[in-house]
């Protein structure tokens, strides 16, 4: 859906726009764009580029101030409610969540849900973590040489299924135990990608 602006509709003053954005649970520039994209009536009251628009009027003090939501006056939604919403509407990615949240009165930022732990937990996309050595056996034949290259491959979804997004963090406990038991001297990524000891 493309937002079309009604040129006769005046944009909200900074304080009113901030209150509206905060009430929707928006906490970042990306989520603000989602708000404009999915809520046509609201979008006609808000500038496409609030930093530029409100800076020209001397009001802009940064995204943190613009999106800083006060403590909610009503009870917060729970992760279980968010999971039910995502499941019922087969939402499996962030953009789909943003759309659902805006349509159903949920916070766009799921960290505002009580009990939130991760996007995977919210959307039901979490996979069981492979053991460290099994994941390393999958990663080594790929010819990846750096952590940065690995992360890029993960973001572009060109890694085998089952490999985690941040193996150094996700395998921290297993790595410490393995390094101690096998007296490994190499850094994590050399072990994980090359099999060096």
C-alpha positions as a printed Julia matrix, in Angstrom:
197×3 Matrix{Float64}:
  0.0     0.0    0.0
  1.43    3.37  -0.97
  0.57    6.31   1.21
 -0.89    9.24  -0.68
 -0.82   12.58   1.0
 -3.67   14.99   0.94
 -2.0    18.32   0.35
 -4.87   20.13   2.04
 -4.24   18.25   5.3
 -1.97   20.19   7.64
  0.83   18.23   9.27
  0.78   17.97  13.04
  2.95   20.21  15.21
  5.99   18.45  16.66
  4.54   17.77  20.12
  1.31   16.32  18.72
  3.18   14.21  16.17
  5.48   12.86  18.89
  2.52   11.91  21.07
  0.86   10.1   18.17
  4.05    8.24  17.24
  4.72    7.27  20.86
  1.15    6.05  21.33
  1.73    3.64  18.44
  4.83    2.19  20.14
  7.21    3.42  17.44
 10.81    3.51  18.68
 12.95    3.9   15.54
 13.12    5.56  12.12
 12.42    2.2   10.47
  9.29    1.66  12.51
  8.2     5.22  11.72
  8.4     4.39   8.01
  6.27    1.31   8.64
  3.73    3.49  10.44
  3.48    5.79   7.43
  3.25    2.86   5.05
  0.5     0.95   6.79
 -1.72    3.61   8.37
 -3.01    5.92   5.68
 -5.16    8.24   7.84
 -2.32    8.78  10.31
  0.27    9.17   7.55
 -1.51   12.22   6.14
 -0.84   14.02   9.44
  2.87   13.18   9.67
  5.86   14.29   7.59
  7.69   11.69   5.52
 11.02   12.93   6.9
 10.32   14.28  10.39
 13.94   15.14  11.16
 14.1    17.48   8.15
 10.58   18.85   8.53
 10.76   19.66  12.25
 14.39   20.81  12.07
 13.32   23.56   9.67
 10.8    24.67  12.32
 13.36   24.53  15.12
 11.58   21.71  16.98
 13.59   18.58  16.17
 15.71   17.23  19.05
 16.37   13.71  17.76
 14.67   10.37  17.29
 15.09    9.46  20.95
 12.97   12.42  22.03
 10.48   12.03  19.17
  9.79    8.35  19.86
 10.36    8.16  23.62
  7.16    6.57  24.83
  6.05    7.36  28.37
  4.92    4.62  30.73
  1.65    3.25  29.36
 -1.5     4.19  31.23
 -3.15    0.92  30.19
 -1.87   -2.6   30.85
  0.83   -3.72  28.46
  0.28   -6.5   25.97
  2.05   -9.79  26.64
  4.34  -11.84  24.42
  1.7   -14.58  24.44
 -0.85  -12.16  22.97
  1.67  -11.09  20.35
  2.49  -14.7   19.48
 -1.21  -15.49  19.09
 -1.65  -12.49  16.78
  1.36  -13.48  14.67
  0.27  -17.13  14.52
 -3.34  -16.35  13.56
 -2.16  -14.11  10.72
  0.84  -16.24   9.67
  3.28  -13.37  10.21
  6.86  -14.59   9.8
  8.9   -11.41   9.39
  9.24   -7.93  10.87
  7.37   -6.05   8.15
  4.38   -8.35   8.57
  4.51   -7.78  12.34
  4.61   -3.99  11.87
  1.49   -4.17   9.71
 -0.38   -6.41  12.17
  0.66   -4.36  15.18
 -0.62   -1.16  13.65
 -3.9    -2.76  12.58
 -4.6    -4.42  15.94
 -3.38   -1.86  18.47
 -0.16   -3.66  19.43
  3.13   -1.83  19.9
  5.18   -1.72  16.72
  8.29   -2.36  18.83
  7.78   -5.87  20.26
 10.21   -5.14  23.09
  7.26   -3.3   24.63
  5.47   -6.66  24.98
  5.77   -8.14  28.47
  7.99  -11.21  28.29
  9.58  -10.38  24.9
 12.86  -12.23  24.36
 13.43  -12.28  20.6
 11.82  -11.83  17.2
 12.12  -15.57  16.62
 10.16  -16.3   19.79
  7.48  -13.77  18.81
  7.07  -15.02  15.25
  7.62  -18.72  15.94
 10.64  -18.86  13.64
 13.14  -20.07  16.21
 15.01  -23.24  15.34
 16.71  -25.6   17.75
 20.38  -24.65  18.06
 22.7   -27.27  16.56
 25.62  -28.41  18.72
 28.7   -26.25  18.15
 30.78  -28.93  16.43
 27.93  -29.88  14.09
 27.37  -26.24  13.11
 31.12  -25.81  12.51
 31.12  -28.87  10.21
 28.37  -27.18   8.18
 30.17  -23.84   8.04
 33.72  -24.92   7.13
 33.15  -26.18   3.57
 31.56  -22.84   2.59
 34.89  -21.07   2.16
 33.97  -18.23   4.52
 37.05  -16.61   6.04
 35.79  -13.87   8.35
 33.02  -13.21  10.85
 31.87  -10.28   8.74
 31.51  -12.47   5.66
 29.58  -15.04   7.7
 27.13  -12.39   8.96
 26.63  -11.07   5.44
 25.9   -14.57   4.19
 23.43  -15.06   7.04
 21.61  -11.8    6.24
 21.35  -12.76   2.56
 20.09  -16.23   3.53
 22.86  -18.06   1.71
 23.9   -20.28   4.61
 22.66  -23.83   5.2
 19.58  -24.14   7.39
 20.39  -24.53  11.04
 23.38  -22.17  11.22
 22.78  -19.4   13.77
 22.95  -15.65  13.19
 25.7   -15.0   15.76
 27.55  -18.24  16.53
 30.18  -16.58  18.74
 27.45  -15.31  21.05
 25.07  -18.25  20.75
 27.78  -20.86  21.33
 29.62  -18.95  24.04
 29.05  -21.54  26.78
 29.77  -24.5   24.51
 32.89  -22.79  23.14
 34.33  -22.07  26.58
 33.81  -25.69  27.61
 35.27  -27.05  24.36
 38.28  -24.73  24.47
 39.08  -25.79  28.01
 38.56  -29.53  27.47
 40.57  -29.61  24.21
 43.15  -26.98  25.26
 42.39  -24.89  22.18
 44.46  -21.75  21.65
 42.8   -20.28  18.55
 40.06  -17.62  18.53
 36.47  -18.76  18.13
 36.07  -17.76  14.48
 39.25  -19.56  13.37
 37.95  -22.73  15.0
 34.43  -22.3   13.67
 35.37  -21.48  10.07
 38.74  -23.24   9.62
 38.88  -25.98  12.22
 42.12  -24.53  13.61
 43.09  -25.64  17.09
